[in-house]
Amino acid sequence: YRLQQVCQPEVYDICGVPSNQPRFIFSRIIGGEEAVPYSWPWQVSIQISNEHICGGAVLAKEWVVTAAHCFNSKDLWMVVTGLHDLTEQEYRQYIIHPSFNKTTMDSDIALLQLAKPLEFNHYVRPVCLPAKDEVIQPSTVCIVTGWGTHEEGMYKKLRQLEVPILVLDRCQTYYINLPSKVTQRMICAGFPLEEGKDSCTQGDSGGPLVCPSEDDSRFYTLHGITSWGSGCGRKSYPGVYTNIAFFVDWIKQTECPEAGESKSIVSSENLTTSGCIVIPLHRISPPEEQCFLLLLLCCLISKGWGR
């Protein structure tokens, strides 16, 4: 951790800020709508032989989060960032959560470590992580993005869809007769009484479900990863997502094992420092704020402030 990164922040390093402001039409349409280019700069496409297989989200310069069930083979995967100006990235390794169950789809989360760090710019930026065990309230309107499927195959341009978070107990009743059960480590979102308004597990798997921050709607936080459902946009079957808040500790420990007890300080400001995952500044709790202010004071002193 370097104090210089607090003193000289890069605008592209700030998590959860769209490059271009997203726009939504007033009437909801089947399959969502085409996204404004670069409005979701953390979205990635995970591909095999130039074919889109799953989505994912950029967390840091070397790390992408996606769904564990995407890696059911040992094919040569490629991560593509930038969406409209695509840039291929090779990966070093993928790490599946040790509790992932491919039958129940519980703990459906994996991390991809890239072979080379990304260069954050107008097209590629990280998304914010939620606080540990943060609860996203039912009826909150969030956004799911991906290429999905329609009658003629995959959409060629990134799509977006606003979906409301559903009460978990009610969501469990929709899937009560299926082998996969909705657990506390999952989130349900969508329109169970309407057809065609959902993320599709064919092609959207691993893609992000982001919600505007309650503290500052300019910031988007990653709350879910597209995981499973019954079909694509079928009535009575809302989309089911991995609940990111349950896995924040695992993500941090996996990506920054050397940080140890100090990683909470690293997570107290809104930059991706040393490739580690961070929580935006507006989410800092009072004890963390004191640590951050002390760190900032040291930074100012090191720069000769007050001389």
PDB file of C-alpha atoms in Angstrom:
ATOM      1  CA  TYR A   1       0.000   0.000   0.000  1.00  0.00           C
ATOM      2  CA  ARG A   2       1.451   3.354  -1.049  1.00  0.00           C
ATOM      3  CA  LEU A   3       0.433   6.733   0.369  1.00  0.00           C
ATOM      4  CA  GLN A   4       1.057   8.286  -3.017  1.00  0.00           C
ATOM      5  CA  GLN A   5      -2.060   6.601  -4.355  1.00  0.00           C
ATOM      6  CA  VAL A   6      -4.186   8.534  -1.867  1.00  0.00           C
ATOM      7  CA  CYS A   7      -2.484  11.819  -2.775  1.00  0.00           C
ATOM      8  CA  GLN A   8      -2.714  11.333  -6.531  1.00  0.00           C
ATOM      9  CA  PRO A   9      -5.963   9.525  -7.345  1.00  0.00           C
ATOM     10  CA  GLU A  10      -6.703   8.524 -10.914  1.00  0.00           C
ATOM     11  CA  VAL A  11     -10.257   9.253 -12.007  1.00  0.00           C
ATOM     12  CA  TYR A  12     -10.410   5.959 -13.894  1.00  0.00           C
ATOM     13  CA  ASP A  13      -9.519   4.045 -10.726  1.00  0.00           C
ATOM     14  CA  ILE A  14     -12.673   5.167  -8.919  1.00  0.00           C
ATOM     15  CA  CYS A  15     -14.997   2.194  -8.703  1.00  0.00           C
ATOM     16  CA  GLY A  16     -18.639   2.071  -9.706  1.00  0.00           C
ATOM     17  CA  VAL A  17     -18.705   5.178 -11.910  1.00  0.00           C
ATOM     18  CA  PRO A  18     -20.066   4.700 -15.463  1.00  0.00           C
ATOM     19  CA  SER A  19     -17.960   6.198 -18.250  1.00  0.00           C
ATOM     20  CA  ASN A  20     -21.109   7.446 -19.968  1.00  0.00           C
ATOM     21  CA  GLN A  21     -24.344   8.054 -18.104  1.00  0.00           C
ATOM     22  CA  PRO A  22     -26.783   5.130 -18.559  1.00  0.00           C
ATOM     23  CA  ARG A  23     -30.156   5.909 -20.104  1.00  0.00           C
ATOM     24  CA  PHE A  24     -33.369   3.932 -19.756  1.00  0.00           C
ATOM     25  CA  ILE A  25     -36.556   4.165 -21.789  1.00  0.00           C
ATOM     26  CA  PHE A  26     -39.837   4.611 -19.955  1.00  0.00           C
ATOM     27  CA  SER A  27     -41.611   1.471 -21.221  1.00  0.00           C
ATOM     28  CA  ARG A  28     -39.977  -1.827 -20.367  1.00  0.00           C
ATOM     29  CA  ILE A  29     -39.272  -3.925 -23.441  1.00  0.00           C
ATOM     30  CA  ILE A  30     -38.786  -7.650 -23.904  1.00  0.00           C
ATOM     31  CA  GLY A  31     -35.184  -8.646 -23.431  1.00  0.00           C
ATOM     32  CA  GLY A  32     -34.180  -5.254 -22.114  1.00  0.00           C
ATOM     33  CA  GLU A  33     -32.703  -2.509 -24.270  1.00  0.00           C
ATOM     34  CA  GLU A  34     -29.389  -1.685 -25.878  1.00  0.00           C
ATOM     35  CA  ALA A  35     -27.020  -0.035 -23.417  1.00  0.00           C
ATOM     36  CA  VAL A  36     -25.333   3.296 -24.027  1.00  0.00           C
ATOM     37  CA  PRO A  37     -21.754   2.521 -25.165  1.00  0.00           C
ATOM     38  CA  TYR A  38     -19.307   2.450 -22.237  1.00  0.00           C
ATOM     39  CA  SER A  39     -22.030   3.036 -19.661  1.00  0.00           C
ATOM     40  CA  TRP A  40     -21.122  -0.243 -17.917  1.00  0.00           C
ATOM     41  CA  PRO A  41     -17.301  -0.226 -18.183  1.00  0.00           C
ATOM     42  CA  TRP A  42     -16.791  -3.149 -15.774  1.00  0.00           C
ATOM     43  CA  GLN A  43     -18.696  -5.592 -18.016  1.00  0.00           C
ATOM     44  CA  VAL A  44     -16.529  -8.259 -19.649  1.00  0.00           C
ATOM     45  CA  SER A  45     -17.159 -11.099 -22.056  1.00  0.00           C
ATOM     46  CA  ILE A  46     -15.581 -14.471 -21.265  1.00  0.00           C
ATOM     47  CA  GLN A  47     -15.038 -16.336 -24.521  1.00  0.00           C
ATOM     48  CA  ILE A  48     -13.878 -19.602 -26.016  1.00  0.00           C
ATOM     49  CA  SER A  49     -12.647 -19.475 -29.627  1.00  0.00           C
ATOM     50  CA  ASN A  50     -14.085 -15.962 -30.034  1.00  0.00           C
ATOM     51  CA  GLU A  51     -17.517 -17.141 -28.897  1.00  0.00           C
ATOM     52  CA  HIS A  52     -19.160 -15.434 -25.918  1.00  0.00           C
ATOM     53  CA  ILE A  53     -19.808 -17.957 -23.138  1.00  0.00           C
ATOM     54  CA  CYS A  54     -20.294 -15.949 -19.951  1.00  0.00           C
ATOM     55  CA  GLY A  55     -20.215 -12.429 -18.608  1.00  0.00           C
ATOM     56  CA  GLY A  56     -18.161 -11.053 -15.760  1.00  0.00           C
ATOM     57  CA  ALA A  57     -17.241  -7.849 -13.943  1.00  0.00           C
ATOM     58  CA  VAL A  58     -13.912  -6.090 -13.405  1.00  0.00           C
ATOM     59  CA  LEU A  59     -13.037  -5.750  -9.715  1.00  0.00           C
ATOM     60  CA  ALA A  60      -9.410  -4.649  -9.978  1.00  0.00           C
ATOM     61  CA  LYS A  61      -6.657  -4.382 -12.553  1.00  0.00           C
ATOM     62  CA  GLU A  62      -5.853  -8.086 -12.334  1.00  0.00           C
ATOM     63  CA  TRP A  63      -9.184  -9.530 -11.213  1.00  0.00           C
ATOM     64  CA  VAL A  64     -12.552 -10.360 -12.741  1.00  0.00           C
ATOM     65  CA  VAL A  65     -15.485 -11.976 -10.932  1.00  0.00           C
ATOM     66  CA  THR A  66     -17.903 -14.342 -12.661  1.00  0.00           C
ATOM     67  CA  ALA A  67     -19.971 -17.480 -12.025  1.00  0.00           C
ATOM     68  CA  ALA A  68     -18.280 -20.726 -11.021  1.00  0.00           C
ATOM     69  CA  HIS A  69     -20.503 -22.832 -13.270  1.00  0.00           C
ATOM     70  CA  CYS A  70     -18.983 -21.147 -16.330  1.00  0.00           C
ATOM     71  CA  PHE A  71     -15.836 -23.253 -15.888  1.00  0.00           C
ATOM     72  CA  ASN A  72     -17.110 -26.742 -16.616  1.00  0.00           C
ATOM     73  CA  SER A  73     -14.297 -27.552 -19.004  1.00  0.00           C
ATOM     74  CA  LYS A  74     -10.583 -26.891 -19.459  1.00  0.00           C
ATOM     75  CA  ASP A  75     -10.954 -24.990 -22.716  1.00  0.00           C
ATOM     76  CA  LEU A  76      -8.759 -22.015 -23.565  1.00  0.00           C
ATOM     77  CA  TRP A  77     -10.684 -19.084 -22.110  1.00  0.00           C
ATOM     78  CA  MET A  78     -10.211 -15.460 -23.089  1.00  0.00           C
ATOM     79  CA  VAL A  79     -11.434 -12.378 -21.214  1.00  0.00           C
ATOM     80  CA  VAL A  80     -12.571  -9.509 -23.434  1.00  0.00           C
ATOM     81  CA  THR A  81     -12.862  -6.019 -21.929  1.00  0.00           C
ATOM     82  CA  GLY A  82     -13.968  -2.682 -23.293  1.00  0.00           C
ATOM     83  CA  LEU A  83     -17.205  -3.941 -24.842  1.00  0.00           C
ATOM     84  CA  HIS A  84     -17.442  -1.757 -27.950  1.00  0.00           C
ATOM     85  CA  ASP A  85     -13.674  -1.395 -28.358  1.00  0.00           C
ATOM     86  CA  LEU A  86     -12.844  -4.948 -27.399  1.00  0.00           C
ATOM     87  CA  THR A  87      -9.478  -5.862 -25.916  1.00  0.00           C
ATOM     88  CA  GLU A  88      -8.542  -9.491 -25.385  1.00  0.00           C
ATOM     89  CA  GLN A  89      -6.899 -10.451 -22.102  1.00  0.00           C
ATOM     90  CA  GLU A  90      -5.330 -13.788 -21.242  1.00  0.00           C
ATOM     91  CA  TYR A  91      -5.814 -15.102 -17.734  1.00  0.00           C
ATOM     92  CA  ARG A  92      -3.325 -16.609 -15.297  1.00  0.00           C
ATOM     93  CA  GLN A  93      -5.738 -18.726 -13.274  1.00  0.00           C
ATOM     94  CA  TYR A  94      -9.346 -19.099 -12.270  1.00  0.00           C
ATOM     95  CA  ILE A  95     -10.361 -19.785  -8.681  1.00  0.00           C
ATOM     96  CA  ILE A  96     -13.715 -21.406  -7.922  1.00  0.00           C
ATOM     97  CA  HIS A  97     -15.228 -20.905  -4.480  1.00  0.00           C
ATOM     98  CA  PRO A  98     -14.497 -24.049  -2.414  1.00  0.00           C
ATOM     99  CA  SER A  99     -18.168 -24.380  -1.398  1.00  0.00           C
ATOM    100  CA  PHE A 100     -19.553 -24.245  -4.934  1.00  0.00           C
ATOM    101  CA  ASN A 101     -22.127 -26.987  -5.543  1.00  0.00           C
ATOM    102  CA  LYS A 102     -22.878 -27.557  -9.220  1.00  0.00           C
ATOM    103  CA  THR A 103     -26.111 -29.392  -8.363  1.00  0.00           C
ATOM    104  CA  THR A 104     -27.663 -26.776  -6.084  1.00  0.00           C
ATOM    105  CA  MET A 105     -25.737 -23.826  -7.611  1.00  0.00           C
ATOM    106  CA  ASP A 106     -24.919 -22.598  -4.109  1.00  0.00           C
ATOM    107  CA  SER A 107     -21.801 -20.384  -3.823  1.00  0.00           C
ATOM    108  CA  ASP A 108     -21.743 -19.925  -7.600  1.00  0.00           C
ATOM    109  CA  ILE A 109     -18.807 -17.544  -7.776  1.00  0.00           C
ATOM    110  CA  ALA A 110     -15.310 -17.623  -9.269  1.00  0.00           C
ATOM    111  CA  LEU A 111     -12.418 -15.214  -9.706  1.00  0.00           C
ATOM    112  CA  LEU A 112     -10.251 -14.837 -12.790  1.00  0.00           C
ATOM    113  CA  GLN A 113      -6.735 -13.531 -12.330  1.00  0.00           C
ATOM    114  CA  LEU A 114      -5.525 -11.882 -15.517  1.00  0.00           C
ATOM    115  CA  ALA A 115      -2.069 -12.519 -16.929  1.00  0.00           C
ATOM    116  CA  LYS A 116      -1.424  -8.774 -17.256  1.00  0.00           C
ATOM    117  CA  PRO A 117      -2.977  -5.875 -15.325  1.00  0.00           C
ATOM    118  CA  LEU A 118      -5.692  -3.941 -17.104  1.00  0.00           C
ATOM    119  CA  GLU A 119      -5.186  -0.306 -17.983  1.00  0.00           C
ATOM    120  CA  PHE A 120      -8.181   1.577 -16.626  1.00  0.00           C
ATOM    121  CA  ASN A 121      -9.502   4.192 -19.035  1.00  0.00           C
ATOM    122  CA  HIS A 122     -12.760   5.539 -20.429  1.00  0.00           C
ATOM    123  CA  TYR A 123     -13.753   2.051 -21.594  1.00  0.00           C
ATOM    124  CA  VAL A 124     -12.590  -0.160 -18.731  1.00  0.00           C
ATOM    125  CA  ARG A 125     -13.254   0.606 -15.065  1.00  0.00           C
ATOM    126  CA  PRO A 126     -13.882  -1.426 -11.891  1.00  0.00           C
ATOM    127  CA  VAL A 127     -17.200  -1.897 -10.135  1.00  0.00           C
ATOM    128  CA  CYS A 128     -17.610  -1.401  -6.375  1.00  0.00           C
ATOM    129  CA  LEU A 129     -18.050  -4.238  -3.909  1.00  0.00           C
ATOM    130  CA  PRO A 130     -20.760  -4.069  -1.236  1.00  0.00           C
ATOM    131  CA  ALA A 131     -19.948  -4.011   2.442  1.00  0.00           C
ATOM    132  CA  LYS A 132     -19.706  -7.417   4.098  1.00  0.00           C
ATOM    133  CA  ASP A 133     -23.182  -8.926   4.664  1.00  0.00           C
ATOM    134  CA  GLU A 134     -24.832  -5.810   3.223  1.00  0.00           C
ATOM    135  CA  VAL A 135     -28.532  -6.434   2.580  1.00  0.00           C
ATOM    136  CA  ILE A 136     -30.116  -5.088  -0.570  1.00  0.00           C
ATOM    137  CA  GLN A 137     -33.717  -4.214   0.216  1.00  0.00           C
ATOM    138  CA  PRO A 138     -36.646  -5.789  -1.686  1.00  0.00           C
ATOM    139  CA  SER A 139     -38.168  -3.545  -4.382  1.00  0.00           C
ATOM    140  CA  THR A 140     -34.795  -1.861  -4.986  1.00  0.00           C
ATOM    141  CA  VAL A 141     -34.461  -1.385  -8.738  1.00  0.00           C
ATOM    142  CA  CYS A 142     -31.132  -2.721 -10.001  1.00  0.00           C
ATOM    143  CA  ILE A 143     -29.631  -3.264 -13.437  1.00  0.00           C
ATOM    144  CA  VAL A 144     -28.550  -6.504 -15.052  1.00  0.00           C
ATOM    145  CA  THR A 145     -26.383  -6.398 -18.175  1.00  0.00           C
ATOM    146  CA  GLY A 146     -25.375  -8.975 -20.740  1.00  0.00           C
ATOM    147  CA  TRP A 147     -25.783 -10.169 -24.304  1.00  0.00           C
ATOM    148  CA  GLY A 148     -28.359 -12.846 -23.507  1.00  0.00           C
ATOM    149  CA  THR A 149     -30.399 -14.674 -26.102  1.00  0.00           C
ATOM    150  CA  HIS A 150     -33.434 -14.116 -28.268  1.00  0.00           C
ATOM    151  CA  GLU A 151     -35.238 -16.078 -30.970  1.00  0.00           C
ATOM    152  CA  GLU A 152     -32.380 -15.692 -33.437  1.00  0.00           C
ATOM    153  CA  GLY A 153     -29.481 -16.193 -31.048  1.00  0.00           C
ATOM    154  CA  MET A 154     -27.223 -13.804 -29.163  1.00  0.00           C
ATOM    155  CA  TYR A 155     -27.667 -10.058 -29.220  1.00  0.00           C
ATOM    156  CA  LYS A 156     -24.726  -8.367 -30.914  1.00  0.00           C
ATOM    157  CA  LYS A 157     -24.681  -5.351 -28.587  1.00  0.00           C
ATOM    158  CA  LEU A 158     -24.731  -5.154 -24.820  1.00  0.00           C
ATOM    159  CA  ARG A 159     -28.209  -5.085 -23.297  1.00  0.00           C
ATOM    160  CA  GLN A 160     -29.437  -3.674 -20.011  1.00  0.00           C
ATOM    161  CA  LEU A 161     -32.581  -4.307 -17.999  1.00  0.00           C
ATOM    162  CA  GLU A 162     -33.909  -2.753 -14.811  1.00  0.00           C
ATOM    163  CA  VAL A 163     -35.151  -5.433 -12.419  1.00  0.00           C
ATOM    164  CA  PRO A 164     -36.606  -5.142  -8.899  1.00  0.00           C
ATOM    165  CA  ILE A 165     -35.142  -7.144  -6.028  1.00  0.00           C
ATOM    166  CA  LEU A 166     -37.666  -9.704  -4.737  1.00  0.00           C
ATOM    167  CA  VAL A 167     -38.356 -10.935  -1.223  1.00  0.00           C
ATOM    168  CA  LEU A 168     -36.271 -14.089  -0.833  1.00  0.00           C
ATOM    169  CA  ASP A 169     -38.981 -16.130   0.900  1.00  0.00           C
ATOM    170  CA  ARG A 170     -41.406 -15.449  -1.925  1.00  0.00           C
ATOM    171  CA  CYS A 171     -38.795 -16.293  -4.529  1.00  0.00           C
ATOM    172  CA  GLN A 172     -38.239 -19.669  -2.869  1.00  0.00           C
ATOM    173  CA  THR A 173     -41.879 -20.568  -3.536  1.00  0.00           C
ATOM    174  CA  TYR A 174     -41.376 -20.176  -7.295  1.00  0.00           C
ATOM    175  CA  TYR A 175     -38.662 -22.837  -7.291  1.00  0.00           C
ATOM    176  CA  ILE A 176     -39.990 -25.120  -4.565  1.00  0.00           C
ATOM    177  CA  ASN A 177     -40.399 -28.083  -6.930  1.00  0.00           C
ATOM    178  CA  LEU A 178     -36.970 -27.819  -8.540  1.00  0.00           C
ATOM    179  CA  PRO A 179     -33.697 -29.487  -7.368  1.00  0.00           C
ATOM    180  CA  SER A 180     -32.007 -26.099  -6.961  1.00  0.00           C
ATOM    181  CA  LYS A 181     -33.172 -24.206  -3.890  1.00  0.00           C
ATOM    182  CA  VAL A 182     -32.919 -20.488  -3.297  1.00  0.00           C
ATOM    183  CA  THR A 183     -30.603 -19.951  -0.305  1.00  0.00           C
ATOM    184  CA  GLN A 184     -29.497 -16.958   1.756  1.00  0.00           C
ATOM    185  CA  ARG A 185     -26.397 -16.768  -0.448  1.00  0.00           C
ATOM    186  CA  MET A 186     -28.595 -15.863  -3.412  1.00  0.00           C
ATOM    187  CA  ILE A 187     -30.641 -12.881  -4.597  1.00  0.00           C
ATOM    188  CA  CYS A 188     -33.818 -12.994  -6.667  1.00  0.00           C
ATOM    189  CA  ALA A 189     -34.691 -10.235  -9.099  1.00  0.00           C
ATOM    190  CA  GLY A 190     -37.044  -9.786 -12.007  1.00  0.00           C
ATOM    191  CA  PHE A 191     -40.684  -9.837 -13.027  1.00  0.00           C
ATOM    192  CA  PRO A 192     -42.149 -13.240 -12.107  1.00  0.00           C
ATOM    193  CA  LEU A 193     -45.588 -12.292 -13.450  1.00  0.00           C
ATOM    194  CA  GLU A 194     -44.300 -11.217 -16.867  1.00  0.00           C
ATOM    195  CA  GLU A 195     -42.463 -13.010 -19.650  1.00  0.00           C
ATOM    196  CA  GLY A 196     -39.308 -11.954 -21.453  1.00  0.00           C
ATOM    197  CA  LYS A 197     -37.954  -9.631 -18.757  1.00  0.00           C
ATOM    198  CA  ASP A 198     -35.053 -11.427 -17.178  1.00  0.00           C
ATOM    199  CA  SER A 199     -31.381 -12.170 -17.553  1.00  0.00           C
ATOM    200  CA  CYS A 200     -30.889 -15.387 -19.498  1.00  0.00           C
ATOM    201  CA  THR A 201     -28.562 -18.043 -18.171  1.00  0.00           C
ATOM    202  CA  GLN A 202     -27.614 -18.791 -21.795  1.00  0.00           C
ATOM    203  CA  GLY A 203     -24.883 -16.186 -22.314  1.00  0.00           C
ATOM    204  CA  ASP A 204     -25.630 -13.904 -19.369  1.00  0.00           C
ATOM    205  CA  SER A 205     -24.204 -16.240 -16.714  1.00  0.00           C
ATOM    206  CA  GLY A 206     -21.563 -14.575 -14.583  1.00  0.00           C
ATOM    207  CA  GLY A 207     -22.688 -11.114 -15.621  1.00  0.00           C
ATOM    208  CA  PRO A 208     -23.194  -8.312 -13.091  1.00  0.00           C
ATOM    209  CA  LEU A 209     -26.310  -7.215 -11.230  1.00  0.00           C
ATOM    210  CA  VAL A 210     -25.512  -3.691 -10.033  1.00  0.00           C
ATOM    211  CA  CYS A 211     -27.536  -1.334  -7.861  1.00  0.00           C
ATOM    212  CA  PRO A 212     -27.217   2.423  -7.348  1.00  0.00           C
ATOM    213  CA  SER A 213     -25.739   3.252  -3.968  1.00  0.00           C
ATOM    214  CA  GLU A 214     -28.214   4.404  -1.336  1.00  0.00           C
ATOM    215  CA  ASP A 215     -25.691   7.052  -0.292  1.00  0.00           C
ATOM    216  CA  ASP A 216     -24.822   8.338  -3.747  1.00  0.00           C
ATOM    217  CA  SER A 217     -26.714   7.185  -6.845  1.00  0.00           C
ATOM    218  CA  ARG A 218     -23.750   8.106  -9.059  1.00  0.00           C
ATOM    219  CA  PHE A 219     -21.958   5.010  -7.767  1.00  0.00           C
ATOM    220  CA  TYR A 220     -22.979   1.473  -8.707  1.00  0.00           C
ATOM    221  CA  THR A 221     -22.306  -1.499  -6.450  1.00  0.00           C
ATOM    222  CA  LEU A 222     -22.065  -5.129  -7.543  1.00  0.00           C
ATOM    223  CA  HIS A 223     -24.692  -7.031  -5.568  1.00  0.00           C
ATOM    224  CA  GLY A 224     -25.240 -10.086  -7.748  1.00  0.00           C
ATOM    225  CA  ILE A 225     -23.790 -12.429 -10.355  1.00  0.00           C
ATOM    226  CA  THR A 226     -26.199 -14.006 -12.836  1.00  0.00           C
ATOM    227  CA  SER A 227     -26.376 -17.623 -11.726  1.00  0.00           C
ATOM    228  CA  TRP A 228     -29.452 -19.655 -12.631  1.00  0.00           C
ATOM    229  CA  GLY A 229     -33.174 -19.784 -13.302  1.00  0.00           C
ATOM    230  CA  SER A 230     -35.724 -21.818 -15.212  1.00  0.00           C
ATOM    231  CA  GLY A 231     -35.428 -21.028 -18.883  1.00  0.00           C
ATOM    232  CA  CYS A 232     -35.069 -17.485 -20.154  1.00  0.00           C
ATOM    233  CA  GLY A 233     -37.565 -14.871 -19.054  1.00  0.00           C
ATOM    234  CA  ARG A 234     -40.250 -17.462 -18.290  1.00  0.00           C
ATOM    235  CA  LYS A 235     -43.300 -16.428 -16.336  1.00  0.00           C
ATOM    236  CA  SER A 236     -43.222 -17.426 -12.629  1.00  0.00           C
ATOM    237  CA  TYR A 237     -39.447 -17.968 -12.678  1.00  0.00           C
ATOM    238  CA  PRO A 238     -37.432 -14.863 -11.718  1.00  0.00           C
ATOM    239  CA  GLY A 239     -33.671 -14.710 -12.157  1.00  0.00           C
ATOM    240  CA  VAL A 240     -31.445 -16.003  -9.352  1.00  0.00           C
ATOM    241  CA  TYR A 241     -28.106 -14.344  -8.621  1.00  0.00           C
ATOM    242  CA  THR A 242     -25.149 -15.086  -6.370  1.00  0.00           C
ATOM    243  CA  ASN A 243     -25.293 -12.679  -3.408  1.00  0.00           C
ATOM    244  CA  ILE A 244     -21.919 -10.938  -3.533  1.00  0.00           C
ATOM    245  CA  ALA A 245     -22.149  -9.561   0.022  1.00  0.00           C
ATOM    246  CA  PHE A 246     -21.762 -13.082   1.415  1.00  0.00           C
ATOM    247  CA  PHE A 247     -18.447 -13.526  -0.378  1.00  0.00           C
ATOM    248  CA  VAL A 248     -16.679 -10.196   0.183  1.00  0.00           C
ATOM    249  CA  ASP A 249     -14.242 -11.671   2.724  1.00  0.00           C
ATOM    250  CA  TRP A 250     -13.392 -14.576   0.410  1.00  0.00           C
ATOM    251  CA  ILE A 251     -12.805 -12.191  -2.493  1.00  0.00           C
ATOM    252  CA  LYS A 252     -10.468  -9.985  -0.464  1.00  0.00           C
ATOM    253  CA  GLN A 253      -8.565 -12.916   1.044  1.00  0.00           C
ATOM    254  CA  THR A 254      -8.139 -14.499  -2.381  1.00  0.00           C
ATOM    255  CA  GLU A 255      -6.977 -11.363  -4.129  1.00  0.00           C
ATOM    256  CA  CYS A 256      -4.928  -9.766  -1.359  1.00  0.00           C
ATOM    257  CA  PRO A 257      -3.665 -12.555   0.900  1.00  0.00           C
ATOM    258  CA  GLU A 258      -0.630 -10.461   1.853  1.00  0.00           C
ATOM    259  CA  ALA A 259      -2.843  -7.653   3.196  1.00  0.00           C
ATOM    260  CA  GLY A 260      -3.746  -9.572   6.362  1.00  0.00           C
ATOM    261  CA  GLU A 261      -5.375  -7.437   9.040  1.00  0.00           C
ATOM    262  CA  SER A 262      -4.584  -4.205   7.226  1.00  0.00           C
ATOM    263  CA  LYS A 263      -6.819  -4.880   4.254  1.00  0.00           C
ATOM    264  CA  SER A 264      -9.752  -3.047   5.870  1.00  0.00           C
ATOM    265  CA  ILE A 265      -7.714   0.155   5.586  1.00  0.00           C
ATOM    266  CA  VAL A 266      -6.937  -0.576   1.966  1.00  0.00           C
ATOM    267  CA  SER A 267     -10.688  -0.944   1.414  1.00  0.00           C
ATOM    268  CA  SER A 268     -11.490   2.379   3.033  1.00  0.00           C
ATOM    269  CA  GLU A 269     -11.044   4.545  -0.023  1.00  0.00           C
ATOM    270  CA  ASN A 270     -12.364   4.407  -3.524  1.00  0.00           C
ATOM    271  CA  LEU A 271      -9.243   3.409  -5.433  1.00  0.00           C
ATOM    272  CA  THR A 272      -8.043   0.030  -6.636  1.00  0.00           C
ATOM    273  CA  THR A 273      -4.718   0.040  -4.788  1.00  0.00           C
ATOM    274  CA  SER A 274      -2.082  -2.592  -5.526  1.00  0.00           C
ATOM    275  CA  GLY A 275      -4.630  -4.632  -7.473  1.00  0.00           C
ATOM    276  CA  CYS A 276      -6.762  -5.131  -4.368  1.00  0.00           C
ATOM    277  CA  ILE A 277     -10.511  -4.793  -4.073  1.00  0.00           C
ATOM    278  CA  VAL A 278     -11.922  -1.702  -2.432  1.00  0.00           C
ATOM    279  CA  ILE A 279     -15.111  -0.225  -1.025  1.00  0.00           C
ATOM    280  CA  PRO A 280     -15.995   3.346  -2.103  1.00  0.00           C
ATOM    281  CA  LEU A 281     -15.373   6.252   0.232  1.00  0.00           C
ATOM    282  CA  HIS A 282     -19.061   6.933   0.865  1.00  0.00           C
ATOM    283  CA  ARG A 283     -19.357   3.503   2.528  1.00  0.00           C
ATOM    284  CA  ILE A 284     -16.734   4.074   5.210  1.00  0.00           C
ATOM    285  CA  SER A 285     -17.819   3.427   8.772  1.00  0.00           C
ATOM    286  CA  PRO A 286     -16.720   5.882  11.542  1.00  0.00           C
ATOM    287  CA  PRO A 287     -13.769   3.730  12.781  1.00  0.00           C
ATOM    288  CA  GLU A 288     -12.544   3.261   9.214  1.00  0.00           C
ATOM    289  CA  GLU A 289     -12.966   6.981   8.574  1.00  0.00           C
ATOM    290  CA  GLN A 290     -10.613   7.762  11.453  1.00  0.00           C
ATOM    291  CA  CYS A 291      -8.012   5.395  10.000  1.00  0.00           C
ATOM    292  CA  PHE A 292      -8.396   6.935   6.569  1.00  0.00           C
ATOM    293  CA  LEU A 293      -8.094  10.508   7.863  1.00  0.00           C
ATOM    294  CA  LEU A 294      -4.970   9.555   9.791  1.00  0.00           C
ATOM    295  CA  LEU A 295      -3.554   7.999   6.643  1.00  0.00           C
ATOM    296  CA  LEU A 296      -4.394  11.119   4.655  1.00  0.00           C
ATOM    297  CA  LEU A 297      -2.684  13.307   7.275  1.00  0.00           C
ATOM    298  CA  CYS A 298       0.471  11.189   6.972  1.00  0.00           C
ATOM    299  CA  CYS A 299       0.220  11.579   3.226  1.00  0.00           C
ATOM    300  CA  LEU A 300       0.009  15.370   3.455  1.00  0.00           C
ATOM    301  CA  ILE A 301       2.962  15.486   5.840  1.00  0.00           C
ATOM    302  CA  SER A 302       4.991  13.331   3.453  1.00  0.00           C
ATOM    303  CA  LYS A 303       4.217  15.857   0.703  1.00  0.00           C
ATOM    304  CA  GLY A 304       5.542  18.709   2.816  1.00  0.00           C
ATOM    305  CA  TRP A 305       2.146  20.173   3.740  1.00  0.00           C
ATOM    306  CA  GLY A 306       2.328  22.753   6.539  1.00  0.00           C
ATOM    307  CA  ARG A 307       6.000  23.617   6.014  1.00  0.00           C
TER     308      ARG A 307
END
